[in-house]
Every structure is written in structure tokens, then in C-alpha cells.
Amino acid sequence: MAVQHQKDLESIAQILEFVSKHMPRITSLIDLVVVSDRIQKALCGLYRDLIQFFFQAIMYLKRNPIRNVFKITWPCSRKPKFKDQFASVSKSIREHTEWIDVEVSVGLHIKTHELTVHGRDEILSRISLLASPQTLPSPAAVQHRMIPYVANPQFFSRTAELSRLSSLLIPNQAGLLIISIIGEGGIGKTQLALQFAYKHFADYTAIFWARADSTLSLAQSYENIALEIGLTQSSRGSGSLDITREHHSWLLVFDNVKSMDHLENYWPAGSHGSIILTTRDQRLTQPPISNALRLRCFSEEEGIQFILEHFPSRPESSADRTEHAREICKSCGGLPLALSQVIRYASALHMPIGEVRTICSSPASFLDPNSELSTLNRTDFYHPVGTSALWRQTIQSLGPACSTLARFLAHLNPDAIPGDLLGIKSSPRFQAQFGPAVAYVQDFKANLLQLLSHSLLSGGTATHDYKMHRLIQAAILRELTPEQTADAFALALEIINAAFPEYDDNDRLVDSWQRCTEILPHVVRLSDIFSSSSPYTLHTYLQLGQLLERAAYYLIERSSWGDCGPLLELASTVTQAGLQKAQSRVPPTDAGLIREFIKLVSDIENTLAKTKMQSGNFDQALQLYLSAVTTRSTLNELDNELIYIRRNVVYAYLCLGRPQEAIVMLAELGDLADQQFAADRNLLVYRNNHANTQGLLCFAHLILGQFGEARAAAENCYQALSEIRKCQNDLDEAETLILKALDMRTTADGSSAETAVTLHAYATVLKEKGAEEAQ
């Protein structure tokens, strides 16, 4: 009974807590009963429920005093009728409270509509007639300035943009002009419109400013305009405008337009008016908009100048201050709002720029709501929120398919995203995310437009390249769980890997350099994002290692030795980690996948050794080559790649001045080439291996001073090369090479068996040339 009594008391306490929480708000809405009879009915029902509730609670407590909670009591639970009534009243209180909230929302909408529909039409008419072409305004003409902010003393740069606005709008001889200022959040759209309004303060008889993020904001703004220009009894303006007798030019700013639908009933008409829209929507460039101005972030030099001009001076060298400013600008991508936030933070705490650079070392510094930079309650007078909250709500509102596309874009290089990369539909993973090809195309376009409408993505002009600001990318990635992070990474990897060219038949990329150049920045971006703590699949580890190795080899072909090193080091780390996971997995991983990992490990070690050879680190190169041979040998299969790596070992031996070991390895290579030829009967590959072996053998003998043996090896090399050219149907070069071999044979050996073999080869070449000429 005591337990039941305790539950009853908790139920009473819950209702009391609910009432105390909601009653202040309900009481404040009493004045709205005149708007709707339904609100009045709901309030009466609520009060009736409350009276009944308190009566029942008092009766319950009289019968069951609190002091007897832990003693035997006479609980009302013996009376099911009372309990049912109590539960019913509690439920009714909650329902009436919800009913009041709903009806108040409807009532407010009705009241706002009634107050603004007629007023809006009159305001539009009045604004439209401000430009009535009758007479020039007299000096005493009434002027109206409705600008919600004072001029920004820290407004910086944007000279070209201001000049363009001025050239389009001042003087306005083309009738009604509508200009849209477009850009992502925090880029300075409102600040540019504000600066233009103050710069041309005297050029307009009236300047109006309307918040346009919602229809309710627009209605409120138009009510304020009505007060200003004298359309209501409580007008606060200095006088009403005589729109029929005076000529007026006006500027109307629609700030933060979310949708053109919001403006449907708020367009003024007139002969000499100017309208500026500020918006994130990249699509707002079509009529009735006359021109569009796309803002960009500050360049690195502009960002440095902005920081140094407004940063508190400290006894630091000019070079150090510039370098600190450069790093801060890089970390936030030159976003004006982020830079303003940095300056205000540093000014508030009187911090030196070097210390601020440490705090603002990465995009996370600007996006983490718990970071030091986010401790300010308000970024500044002009920006109610900082970068940590700038895109969060928009990102969270995206649908599943649009979120998938956004996550993919967040893994690409932010500055140049090829349009054709977004159009890759052959990826199985991409099709799995977006469905069949036809549905994918439709969804893709719709989702792309949605990202453009929020300025999460920009560009897509004549160059067909898109851009996504690095802070937006970081904000998207911050919203992901570890599993979502791994899946998004795998999706991006799938598409980038499909876009990066594969090796040709000669294991080269030289014919695809242009495409490699386009995709390489996105490969580097993936390498920067990769985190060993994410739950990637084995396929992701393998595919990333293959892509990084291929990208590094492209850089080697371009002789960019310094750039390829980090990619190869990461490729080695990723592949080794994947191999260890595959070998330790229970149940065991597919043997074919493990073999792919082993091959890739040896390929990466071989490529790393090449970079060491180029830099003159022959000892390190030799160790890497030997490790690659050992790794490859665990497969217990003979292929041309193993022979190739062993030949690289010989080359390293020769560079280290160890010809005897090279000769021993070359003898083994000859045996391996014979075994391979016996297995696959590929004559061209066999002769190629033979020519390379003989060439290296020639150098080994030269180092040892064994000139006769070196000459013989050279003769064999020329003869083997001639055979290769003959197999490739290059008979002229085959003849040239065999003649060199024959000249060396006759000079050194005279009439010998080796000379006869070479003569026979020469005759074969001549015979094939004759047959070709006869045809």
C-alpha cells in the first residue's frame, strides 16, 4: 500500500510540475481569446480540469496524509472510480494545454494576416508610387531611413563588388532593378548590402530593410514600414510622403531570403526603384532578378591584411605576424565571419596573434561549440551566431539521399570538384545509395539543387566545377557517427578510384596525365581525412592502398619525387594495417583478398625503394627491394613482377658497388626467366627479361674490370633487343640492333659459333623485311 501511495503522490507532483511550467505562458495568452472562440473554450476547459484536479488532490491528501507514507494508510486505491477520474482529469489537462497552443498559433496567424493583408497592399502601393516621375524632390522632402544596423567600421575590401552594385543601381534609369547577392553563410552578404546603403545614403529618398527569412518576418517588417511612412495612427515617422506630388527614388533590401515563394506577395512595383536580395540560394539568378553578384571568401592575402589591420598590436616581428595570420586564414578558408570572430576573441582577451594561431589551428576550432573560440556569447553586433552554429541546422535538415551526396562532397578537394566526377553513375556503391540509374539521375539533380539552394555547394558555371567551403565540409563530417564516417569515406573512395586512371599495358600512366592531374587533389584530400580509428572494411583498406600507390606512381612519372613520398608512406601504413586485420580475422578472411594485400605491400615497397634510389639512399633502397622480394615470395608463385623486383635488387647492388652479389642474383634471374617461359611460353616477355639481364650483367663485369665478359653480355643484350623489336614488327630498328651485335661478335670472336648464331638472326630479320617489302 505504501508503494501505491508513493506512486499516487508522484502522479500529483507530475501534474503540479506540468501546470507550473505551462501556466505562465497560458496566462499571457488570455488577451487572445477575442481572436478565437475556440481558444476561449479551451481555456475554460483547462480551468475546469484544474479545479477538479485540485479538489481531488486535496481529498486524496486528507485521506492519506503525507506523514503516513511509510505506515499503514487508507489509500484511495481501494476506490477504482477515484483513480480513473484522477487519471482522466490529468489526461484532460494535458490535452487542453496542447489545444490552447494549437489554437493560439492559428489565432496569431489569423490576426497577423488580417493586420497585414490590407496594410501590405497599401505599403506596396505607396512604395511603388515613390518613384512617380513628376517633379524633383524639394530640399524639405520627407526622407525615410529604415536600416537596422549602424555602419560597420570594420568593413573590409569588397571594392569591386561595391563598384559593381553602384554601376548597376546608381543612377537608376532602367525602371525597377532587382539585384541578388549570393553566397554561403558568413561570407558577408548582409554587410555588403549594409555598406552599399550607407555609401549611397543620400542617393535615395527612402531606404527600407526587410527581414525575409520567413513570411512572418516579412509581415512584421512591412508593419514597421507602415509605421514609418505614416499609414497607421501610431506612425513614428517624421511625416507622411506625398506620393502624388513628389518624385522619389527608393531602395528596398530583402535580407536573408530563404525562398522566392516568401516574396510572392511582397514585390513592389515602380518606375525607379531598386531592390537588393541577400540569399544563400545559388538559384536566385533568373527573372525578375536583373543581375546576380556571387560573393567569394577572402583570398589568402586579403585575409592576412584584414587580420593585421584589426588585430591588437603586439611586440612581434612583422614576418611572424604575417605567418600567424596566414595560418589562421588557411584554417578557416578565408571566411569573413570566422576572421571577425577571431579578431573579437583576441581583442576581448588581449591575446597575442601567436597564441590565437595555436587556438585556431584547424577547422574544428571554429565549429566545435565547446572550443575556446566559441566561448563568446555573441560573435559581434552584426552576427548573432558564430561559425559553430552557422550550418548545423541546415545540414541536419537534409534528406537521406541529399545527406549522402553532401557527405561524398565533403571528402573531395573543396576548391575544384569536376562536374563529371559528380556524374559518375557506374559505381556500385553509388547506385546502391541512389537506386537504379534513372532514379539516380533524377534524385541526383534534385539533391544537387537542394545543396545549391542552401549554398552548401557553389559554382557549376561554364567551367563545370563546383566548390564546397572547407568549413562546410568539416561541419558535415562532424555530424557523422563512426559508422557513417566509414561508409561515407568508402563511397567517396569508390568514386575517386573509378575516376583515377588505371595503368596501361606497359604499367604506365603517361597517356592519362591530364586526368590524373584533375583527380589527384581529391586523392590527397582522402589521404588527409583517413583515420585509423574509423571502422573501415578490408575492401576499403585495400582500395585506398591501391589508389594511393597509383597516384604516387603518377607523381614519380612526373618527377615529383618530394610529393609522392607522403602518399607512399600512407599507402604502406594502410595496406600493412589491412593485411594484419585480414590475417587476424576470425573466421579467416578469403585467401584471395589476403593475396591481393600481399601483392600490394610488395608493390608499395618496390615503389618506395625507387624514391630512395632517386635521392641516393641506396642502402635504404636495397632493404626495401629485398623486403619486397621476401613479401612477394610468400605467394609461392612465379610472375613477371617478382622478376622485375629482383632485377631492381641487382640495380641497387650495382649502385652500392657490390657487383659480385649482383652477378649471383642475375644468374638466379636467368633461371627464373627460363621457368616462367616454360610455364607461359610468352616469347616477348622472355626476351625482354633476357635483354635486361644481359645489360645489367655487362655493367657488373665492367665494375669488376672484366671487359671481355662485359662485351659478350652487351652483344647478347643487343641481340635480345633486336629480337624484341622483331616481335613488335619494328624491323628497321631490329636490323640496326642486330648489326651492332654482329659487329661486336666479329670484332671479338671472328668466326665462332656465337658469330654464326648472330648471322642467322640477321638473316632472319632480312628475310622478314624482304617478305614485308614484297607484300
PDB file of C-alpha atoms in Angstrom, residues 487-736:
ATOM      1  CA  ASP A 487      30.525   4.430 -45.069  1.00  0.00           C
ATOM      2  CA  ALA A 488      30.862   7.952 -46.490  1.00  0.00           C
ATOM      3  CA  PHE A 489      34.629   7.502 -46.863  1.00  0.00           C
ATOM      4  CA  ALA A 490      34.102   4.205 -48.687  1.00  0.00           C
ATOM      5  CA  LEU A 491      31.617   5.830 -51.064  1.00  0.00           C
ATOM      6  CA  ALA A 492      33.991   8.678 -51.909  1.00  0.00           C
ATOM      7  CA  LEU A 493      36.878   6.240 -52.311  1.00  0.00           C
ATOM      8  CA  GLU A 494      34.822   4.090 -54.688  1.00  0.00           C
ATOM      9  CA  ILE A 495      34.097   7.028 -56.981  1.00  0.00           C
ATOM     10  CA  ILE A 496      37.539   8.637 -56.884  1.00  0.00           C
ATOM     11  CA  ASN A 497      39.208   5.275 -57.512  1.00  0.00           C
ATOM     12  CA  ALA A 498      36.950   4.747 -60.532  1.00  0.00           C
ATOM     13  CA  ALA A 499      37.860   8.209 -61.837  1.00  0.00           C
ATOM     14  CA  PHE A 500      41.639   7.881 -61.414  1.00  0.00           C
ATOM     15  CA  PRO A 501      43.192   6.187 -64.492  1.00  0.00           C
ATOM     16  CA  GLU A 502      44.500   2.617 -64.337  1.00  0.00           C
ATOM     17  CA  TYR A 503      47.943   1.518 -65.555  1.00  0.00           C
ATOM     18  CA  ASP A 504      48.227   0.824 -69.281  1.00  0.00           C
ATOM     19  CA  ASP A 505      49.607  -2.400 -70.741  1.00  0.00           C
ATOM     20  CA  ASN A 506      53.148  -1.201 -70.048  1.00  0.00           C
ATOM     21  CA  ASP A 507      52.375  -0.352 -66.405  1.00  0.00           C
ATOM     22  CA  ARG A 508      52.469   3.359 -67.115  1.00  0.00           C
ATOM     23  CA  LEU A 509      50.098   6.320 -66.713  1.00  0.00           C
ATOM     24  CA  VAL A 510      51.795   8.717 -69.120  1.00  0.00           C
ATOM     25  CA  ASP A 511      48.891   8.706 -71.591  1.00  0.00           C
ATOM     26  CA  SER A 512      46.459   9.747 -68.818  1.00  0.00           C
ATOM     27  CA  TRP A 513      48.419  12.537 -67.159  1.00  0.00           C
ATOM     28  CA  GLN A 514      45.729  15.191 -67.710  1.00  0.00           C
ATOM     29  CA  ARG A 515      43.040  13.141 -65.964  1.00  0.00           C
ATOM     30  CA  CYS A 516      45.473  12.193 -63.197  1.00  0.00           C
ATOM     31  CA  THR A 517      46.149  15.886 -62.627  1.00  0.00           C
ATOM     32  CA  GLU A 518      42.414  16.595 -62.242  1.00  0.00           C
ATOM     33  CA  ILE A 519      41.734  13.767 -59.775  1.00  0.00           C
ATOM     34  CA  LEU A 520      44.989  13.902 -57.755  1.00  0.00           C
ATOM     35  CA  PRO A 521      43.793  16.706 -55.370  1.00  0.00           C
ATOM     36  CA  HIS A 522      40.857  14.515 -54.364  1.00  0.00           C
ATOM     37  CA  VAL A 523      43.191  11.581 -53.681  1.00  0.00           C
ATOM     38  CA  VAL A 524      45.261  13.852 -51.437  1.00  0.00           C
ATOM     39  CA  ARG A 525      42.070  15.005 -49.691  1.00  0.00           C
ATOM     40  CA  LEU A 526      41.165  11.374 -48.932  1.00  0.00           C
ATOM     41  CA  SER A 527      44.650  10.784 -47.529  1.00  0.00           C
ATOM     42  CA  ASP A 528      44.180  13.790 -45.222  1.00  0.00           C
ATOM     43  CA  ILE A 529      40.774  12.588 -43.977  1.00  0.00           C
ATOM     44  CA  PHE A 530      41.743   8.947 -43.419  1.00  0.00           C
ATOM     45  CA  SER A 531      41.638   7.941 -39.752  1.00  0.00           C
ATOM     46  CA  SER A 532      42.930   4.618 -38.500  1.00  0.00           C
ATOM     47  CA  SER A 533      40.321   4.679 -35.708  1.00  0.00           C
ATOM     48  CA  SER A 534      37.344   4.520 -38.104  1.00  0.00           C
ATOM     49  CA  PRO A 535      35.684   1.115 -38.652  1.00  0.00           C
ATOM     50  CA  TYR A 536      36.661   0.703 -42.317  1.00  0.00           C
ATOM     51  CA  THR A 537      36.102  -2.565 -44.140  1.00  0.00           C
ATOM     52  CA  LEU A 538      39.006  -4.636 -45.507  1.00  0.00           C
ATOM     53  CA  HIS A 539      37.923  -3.684 -49.021  1.00  0.00           C
ATOM     54  CA  THR A 540      38.333  -0.005 -48.111  1.00  0.00           C
ATOM     55  CA  TYR A 541      41.876  -0.602 -46.817  1.00  0.00           C
ATOM     56  CA  LEU A 542      42.825  -2.472 -49.992  1.00  0.00           C
ATOM     57  CA  GLN A 543      41.235   0.016 -52.389  1.00  0.00           C
ATOM     58  CA  LEU A 544      42.769   3.029 -50.643  1.00  0.00           C
ATOM     59  CA  GLY A 545      46.227   1.454 -50.716  1.00  0.00           C
ATOM     60  CA  GLN A 546      45.895   0.715 -54.436  1.00  0.00           C
ATOM     61  CA  LEU A 547      44.716   4.254 -55.203  1.00  0.00           C
ATOM     62  CA  LEU A 548      47.495   5.914 -53.189  1.00  0.00           C
ATOM     63  CA  GLU A 549      50.163   3.726 -54.821  1.00  0.00           C
ATOM     64  CA  ARG A 550      48.846   4.549 -58.300  1.00  0.00           C
ATOM     65  CA  ALA A 551      48.704   8.280 -57.534  1.00  0.00           C
ATOM     66  CA  ALA A 552      52.251   8.181 -56.166  1.00  0.00           C
ATOM     67  CA  TYR A 553      53.489   6.402 -59.286  1.00  0.00           C
ATOM     68  CA  TYR A 554      51.944   9.136 -61.425  1.00  0.00           C
ATOM     69  CA  LEU A 555      53.952  11.704 -59.444  1.00  0.00           C
ATOM     70  CA  ILE A 556      57.092   9.626 -59.996  1.00  0.00           C
ATOM     71  CA  GLU A 557      56.447   9.689 -63.742  1.00  0.00           C
ATOM     72  CA  ARG A 558      56.191  13.486 -63.473  1.00  0.00           C
ATOM     73  CA  SER A 559      59.449  13.528 -61.440  1.00  0.00           C
ATOM     74  CA  SER A 560      57.598  14.992 -58.425  1.00  0.00           C
ATOM     75  CA  TRP A 561      59.648  12.914 -56.015  1.00  0.00           C
ATOM     76  CA  GLY A 562      59.009  15.043 -52.964  1.00  0.00           C
ATOM     77  CA  ASP A 563      55.215  14.930 -53.334  1.00  0.00           C
ATOM     78  CA  CYS A 564      54.968  11.181 -53.839  1.00  0.00           C
ATOM     79  CA  GLY A 565      56.707  10.265 -50.568  1.00  0.00           C
ATOM     80  CA  PRO A 566      53.807  11.063 -48.153  1.00  0.00           C
ATOM     81  CA  LEU A 567      51.321   9.209 -50.359  1.00  0.00           C
ATOM     82  CA  LEU A 568      53.541   6.125 -50.467  1.00  0.00           C
ATOM     83  CA  GLU A 569      54.147   6.190 -46.717  1.00  0.00           C
ATOM     84  CA  LEU A 570      50.405   6.334 -46.057  1.00  0.00           C
ATOM     85  CA  ALA A 571      49.767   3.652 -48.677  1.00  0.00           C
ATOM     86  CA  SER A 572      52.245   1.394 -46.864  1.00  0.00           C
ATOM     87  CA  THR A 573      50.650   2.097 -43.470  1.00  0.00           C
ATOM     88  CA  VAL A 574      47.114   1.499 -44.754  1.00  0.00           C
ATOM     89  CA  THR A 575      47.995  -1.708 -46.598  1.00  0.00           C
ATOM     90  CA  GLN A 576      50.003  -3.177 -43.721  1.00  0.00           C
ATOM     91  CA  ALA A 577      47.127  -2.431 -41.336  1.00  0.00           C
ATOM     92  CA  GLY A 578      44.633  -4.035 -43.714  1.00  0.00           C
ATOM     93  CA  LEU A 579      46.822  -7.131 -44.100  1.00  0.00           C
ATOM     94  CA  GLN A 580      47.132  -7.538 -40.336  1.00  0.00           C
ATOM     95  CA  LYS A 581      43.359  -7.225 -39.912  1.00  0.00           C
ATOM     96  CA  ALA A 582      42.762  -9.754 -42.689  1.00  0.00           C
ATOM     97  CA  GLN A 583      45.220 -12.285 -41.247  1.00  0.00           C
ATOM     98  CA  SER A 584      43.899 -11.967 -37.689  1.00  0.00           C
ATOM     99  CA  ARG A 585      40.200 -12.098 -38.520  1.00  0.00           C
ATOM    100  CA  VAL A 586      38.082 -14.960 -37.180  1.00  0.00           C
ATOM    101  CA  PRO A 587      36.701 -16.687 -39.185  1.00  0.00           C
ATOM    102  CA  PRO A 588      39.623 -16.386 -41.618  1.00  0.00           C
ATOM    103  CA  THR A 589      39.428 -13.851 -44.426  1.00  0.00           C
ATOM    104  CA  ASP A 590      39.129 -15.005 -48.009  1.00  0.00           C
ATOM    105  CA  ALA A 591      42.563 -16.215 -49.157  1.00  0.00           C
ATOM    106  CA  GLY A 592      42.233 -14.279 -52.424  1.00  0.00           C
ATOM    107  CA  LEU A 593      41.879 -10.995 -50.520  1.00  0.00           C
ATOM    108  CA  ILE A 594      44.972 -11.729 -48.442  1.00  0.00           C
ATOM    109  CA  ARG A 595      46.943 -12.434 -51.647  1.00  0.00           C
ATOM    110  CA  GLU A 596      45.852  -9.043 -53.017  1.00  0.00           C
ATOM    111  CA  PHE A 597      47.113  -7.360 -49.859  1.00  0.00           C
ATOM    112  CA  ILE A 598      50.469  -9.171 -50.089  1.00  0.00           C
ATOM    113  CA  LYS A 599      50.936  -8.165 -53.728  1.00  0.00           C
ATOM    114  CA  LEU A 600      50.111  -4.560 -52.907  1.00  0.00           C
ATOM    115  CA  VAL A 601      52.553  -4.490 -49.966  1.00  0.00           C
ATOM    116  CA  SER A 602      55.389  -5.673 -52.248  1.00  0.00           C
ATOM    117  CA  ASP A 603      54.405  -3.167 -54.974  1.00  0.00           C
ATOM    118  CA  ILE A 604      54.454  -0.276 -52.499  1.00  0.00           C
ATOM    119  CA  GLU A 605      57.823  -1.357 -51.056  1.00  0.00           C
ATOM    120  CA  ASN A 606      59.210  -1.551 -54.595  1.00  0.00           C
ATOM    121  CA  THR A 607      57.925   1.955 -55.430  1.00  0.00           C
ATOM    122  CA  LEU A 608      59.239   3.358 -52.137  1.00  0.00           C
ATOM    123  CA  ALA A 609      62.646   1.883 -52.960  1.00  0.00           C
ATOM    124  CA  LYS A 610      62.622   3.800 -56.262  1.00  0.00           C
ATOM    125  CA  THR A 611      62.214   7.084 -54.380  1.00  0.00           C
ATOM    126  CA  LYS A 612      65.181   6.150 -52.153  1.00  0.00           C
ATOM    127  CA  MET A 613      67.294   5.330 -55.203  1.00  0.00           C
ATOM    128  CA  GLN A 614      66.485   8.682 -56.739  1.00  0.00           C
ATOM    129  CA  SER A 615      67.589  10.515 -53.589  1.00  0.00           C
ATOM    130  CA  GLY A 616      70.809   8.481 -53.381  1.00  0.00           C
ATOM    131  CA  ASN A 617      69.834   6.410 -50.319  1.00  0.00           C
ATOM    132  CA  PHE A 618      70.989   3.154 -51.906  1.00  0.00           C
ATOM    133  CA  ASP A 619      71.200   1.199 -48.642  1.00  0.00           C
ATOM    134  CA  GLN A 620      67.564   2.009 -47.746  1.00  0.00           C
ATOM    135  CA  ALA A 621      66.515   1.227 -51.293  1.00  0.00           C
ATOM    136  CA  LEU A 622      68.230  -2.184 -51.177  1.00  0.00           C
ATOM    137  CA  GLN A 623      66.497  -3.090 -47.906  1.00  0.00           C
ATOM    138  CA  LEU A 624      63.114  -2.118 -49.343  1.00  0.00           C
ATOM    139  CA  TYR A 625      63.751  -4.104 -52.543  1.00  0.00           C
ATOM    140  CA  LEU A 626      64.789  -7.176 -50.556  1.00  0.00           C
ATOM    141  CA  SER A 627      61.719  -6.810 -48.334  1.00  0.00           C
ATOM    142  CA  ALA A 628      59.519  -6.599 -51.430  1.00  0.00           C
ATOM    143  CA  VAL A 629      61.100  -9.800 -52.776  1.00  0.00           C
ATOM    144  CA  THR A 630      60.528 -11.587 -49.458  1.00  0.00           C
ATOM    145  CA  THR A 631      56.906 -10.411 -49.289  1.00  0.00           C
ATOM    146  CA  ARG A 632      56.188 -11.429 -52.873  1.00  0.00           C
ATOM    147  CA  SER A 633      57.847 -14.812 -52.444  1.00  0.00           C
ATOM    148  CA  THR A 634      55.319 -15.792 -49.738  1.00  0.00           C
ATOM    149  CA  LEU A 635      52.772 -16.189 -52.528  1.00  0.00           C
ATOM    150  CA  ASN A 636      54.741 -19.181 -53.879  1.00  0.00           C
ATOM    151  CA  GLU A 637      54.061 -18.164 -57.469  1.00  0.00           C
ATOM    152  CA  LEU A 638      56.367 -17.067 -60.229  1.00  0.00           C
ATOM    153  CA  ASP A 639      55.283 -13.967 -62.114  1.00  0.00           C
ATOM    154  CA  ASN A 640      56.965 -11.231 -64.054  1.00  0.00           C
ATOM    155  CA  GLU A 641      56.567  -8.762 -61.152  1.00  0.00           C
ATOM    156  CA  LEU A 642      58.818 -10.893 -58.916  1.00  0.00           C
ATOM    157  CA  ILE A 643      61.482 -10.998 -61.653  1.00  0.00           C
ATOM    158  CA  TYR A 644      61.150  -7.224 -62.047  1.00  0.00           C
ATOM    159  CA  ILE A 645      61.672  -6.577 -58.311  1.00  0.00           C
ATOM    160  CA  ARG A 646      64.680  -8.923 -58.217  1.00  0.00           C
ATOM    161  CA  ARG A 647      66.176  -7.040 -61.151  1.00  0.00           C
ATOM    162  CA  ASN A 648      65.788  -3.830 -59.107  1.00  0.00           C
ATOM    163  CA  VAL A 649      67.768  -5.554 -56.317  1.00  0.00           C
ATOM    164  CA  VAL A 650      70.589  -6.106 -58.818  1.00  0.00           C
ATOM    165  CA  TYR A 651      70.484  -2.438 -59.781  1.00  0.00           C
ATOM    166  CA  ALA A 652      70.785  -1.432 -56.106  1.00  0.00           C
ATOM    167  CA  TYR A 653      73.754  -3.795 -55.670  1.00  0.00           C
ATOM    168  CA  LEU A 654      75.497  -2.185 -58.642  1.00  0.00           C
ATOM    169  CA  CYS A 655      74.851   1.344 -57.292  1.00  0.00           C
ATOM    170  CA  LEU A 656      76.403   0.259 -53.970  1.00  0.00           C
ATOM    171  CA  GLY A 657      79.489  -1.152 -55.774  1.00  0.00           C
ATOM    172  CA  ARG A 658      78.680  -4.791 -54.955  1.00  0.00           C
ATOM    173  CA  PRO A 659      78.958  -6.432 -58.422  1.00  0.00           C
ATOM    174  CA  GLN A 660      79.622  -9.983 -57.198  1.00  0.00           C
ATOM    175  CA  GLU A 661      76.293 -10.159 -55.389  1.00  0.00           C
ATOM    176  CA  ALA A 662      74.657  -8.646 -58.475  1.00  0.00           C
ATOM    177  CA  ILE A 663      76.109 -11.386 -60.700  1.00  0.00           C
ATOM    178  CA  VAL A 664      74.805 -14.077 -58.357  1.00  0.00           C
ATOM    179  CA  MET A 665      71.330 -12.522 -58.405  1.00  0.00           C
ATOM    180  CA  LEU A 666      71.465 -12.235 -62.215  1.00  0.00           C
ATOM    181  CA  ALA A 667      72.171 -15.934 -62.531  1.00  0.00           C
ATOM    182  CA  GLU A 668      69.083 -16.625 -60.413  1.00  0.00           C
ATOM    183  CA  LEU A 669      67.101 -14.228 -62.589  1.00  0.00           C
ATOM    184  CA  GLY A 670      68.098 -16.178 -65.705  1.00  0.00           C
ATOM    185  CA  ASP A 671      66.781 -19.387 -64.148  1.00  0.00           C
ATOM    186  CA  LEU A 672      63.530 -17.695 -63.096  1.00  0.00           C
ATOM    187  CA  ALA A 673      63.030 -16.310 -66.620  1.00  0.00           C
ATOM    188  CA  ASP A 674      63.516 -19.798 -68.087  1.00  0.00           C
ATOM    189  CA  GLN A 675      60.969 -21.225 -65.632  1.00  0.00           C
ATOM    190  CA  GLN A 676      58.484 -18.524 -66.468  1.00  0.00           C
ATOM    191  CA  PHE A 677      58.899 -19.074 -70.213  1.00  0.00           C
ATOM    192  CA  ALA A 678      58.370 -22.784 -69.755  1.00  0.00           C
ATOM    193  CA  ALA A 679      55.116 -22.023 -67.929  1.00  0.00           C
ATOM    194  CA  ASP A 680      53.547 -19.300 -70.122  1.00  0.00           C
ATOM    195  CA  ARG A 681      55.519 -19.561 -73.437  1.00  0.00           C
ATOM    196  CA  ASN A 682      55.454 -15.763 -73.744  1.00  0.00           C
ATOM    197  CA  LEU A 683      58.430 -15.146 -76.022  1.00  0.00           C
ATOM    198  CA  LEU A 684      58.263 -11.352 -75.919  1.00  0.00           C
ATOM    199  CA  VAL A 685      58.362 -11.243 -72.104  1.00  0.00           C
ATOM    200  CA  TYR A 686      61.156 -13.797 -72.047  1.00  0.00           C
ATOM    201  CA  ARG A 687      63.345 -11.845 -74.476  1.00  0.00           C
ATOM    202  CA  ASN A 688      62.675  -8.612 -72.617  1.00  0.00           C
ATOM    203  CA  ASN A 689      63.838 -10.208 -69.351  1.00  0.00           C
ATOM    204  CA  HIS A 690      66.865 -11.649 -71.128  1.00  0.00           C
ATOM    205  CA  ALA A 691      67.850  -8.262 -72.601  1.00  0.00           C
ATOM    206  CA  ASN A 692      67.577  -6.559 -69.206  1.00  0.00           C
ATOM    207  CA  THR A 693      69.579  -9.300 -67.513  1.00  0.00           C
ATOM    208  CA  GLN A 694      72.374  -9.105 -70.088  1.00  0.00           C
ATOM    209  CA  GLY A 695      72.512  -5.322 -69.859  1.00  0.00           C
ATOM    210  CA  LEU A 696      72.926  -5.414 -66.062  1.00  0.00           C
ATOM    211  CA  LEU A 697      75.448  -8.230 -66.378  1.00  0.00           C
ATOM    212  CA  CYS A 698      77.503  -6.051 -68.730  1.00  0.00           C
ATOM    213  CA  PHE A 699      77.675  -3.287 -66.095  1.00  0.00           C
ATOM    214  CA  ALA A 700      78.620  -5.764 -63.367  1.00  0.00           C
ATOM    215  CA  HIS A 701      81.561  -7.057 -65.368  1.00  0.00           C
ATOM    216  CA  LEU A 702      82.655  -3.529 -66.214  1.00  0.00           C
ATOM    217  CA  ILE A 703      82.808  -2.663 -62.498  1.00  0.00           C
ATOM    218  CA  LEU A 704      84.957  -5.739 -61.951  1.00  0.00           C
ATOM    219  CA  GLY A 705      87.214  -4.846 -64.898  1.00  0.00           C
ATOM    220  CA  GLN A 706      86.176  -7.960 -66.803  1.00  0.00           C
ATOM    221  CA  PHE A 707      85.881  -6.281 -70.182  1.00  0.00           C
ATOM    222  CA  GLY A 708      85.641  -9.422 -72.283  1.00  0.00           C
ATOM    223  CA  GLU A 709      82.719 -10.735 -70.282  1.00  0.00           C
ATOM    224  CA  ALA A 710      81.159  -7.264 -70.379  1.00  0.00           C
ATOM    225  CA  ARG A 711      81.435  -7.162 -74.163  1.00  0.00           C
ATOM    226  CA  ALA A 712      79.837 -10.570 -74.510  1.00  0.00           C
ATOM    227  CA  ALA A 713      76.952  -9.516 -72.298  1.00  0.00           C
ATOM    228  CA  ALA A 714      76.490  -6.359 -74.375  1.00  0.00           C
ATOM    229  CA  GLU A 715      76.399  -8.443 -77.559  1.00  0.00           C
ATOM    230  CA  ASN A 716      73.728 -10.651 -76.043  1.00  0.00           C
ATOM    231  CA  CYS A 717      71.818  -7.589 -74.948  1.00  0.00           C
ATOM    232  CA  TYR A 718      71.796  -6.104 -78.461  1.00  0.00           C
ATOM    233  CA  GLN A 719      70.742  -9.390 -79.964  1.00  0.00           C
ATOM    234  CA  ALA A 720      67.927  -9.783 -77.435  1.00  0.00           C
ATOM    235  CA  LEU A 721      66.769  -6.234 -78.085  1.00  0.00           C
ATOM    236  CA  SER A 722      66.729  -6.944 -81.811  1.00  0.00           C
ATOM    237  CA  GLU A 723      64.513  -9.971 -81.201  1.00  0.00           C
ATOM    238  CA  ILE A 724      62.149  -7.819 -79.152  1.00  0.00           C
ATOM    239  CA  ARG A 725      61.854  -5.235 -81.945  1.00  0.00           C
ATOM    240  CA  LYS A 726      61.258  -8.012 -84.463  1.00  0.00           C
ATOM    241  CA  CYS A 727      58.400  -9.340 -82.309  1.00  0.00           C
ATOM    242  CA  GLN A 728      56.997  -5.803 -82.285  1.00  0.00           C
ATOM    243  CA  ASN A 729      57.261  -5.632 -86.117  1.00  0.00           C
ATOM    244  CA  ASP A 730      59.814  -2.806 -85.920  1.00  0.00           C
ATOM    245  CA  LEU A 731      62.130  -4.470 -88.448  1.00  0.00           C
ATOM    246  CA  ASP A 732      64.272  -1.396 -89.215  1.00  0.00           C
ATOM    247  CA  GLU A 733      65.332  -0.992 -85.598  1.00  0.00           C
ATOM    248  CA  ALA A 734      65.673  -4.767 -85.271  1.00  0.00           C
ATOM    249  CA  GLU A 735      68.150  -4.696 -88.173  1.00  0.00           C
ATOM    250  CA  THR A 736      70.091  -1.796 -86.609  1.00  0.00           C
TER     251      THR A 736
END
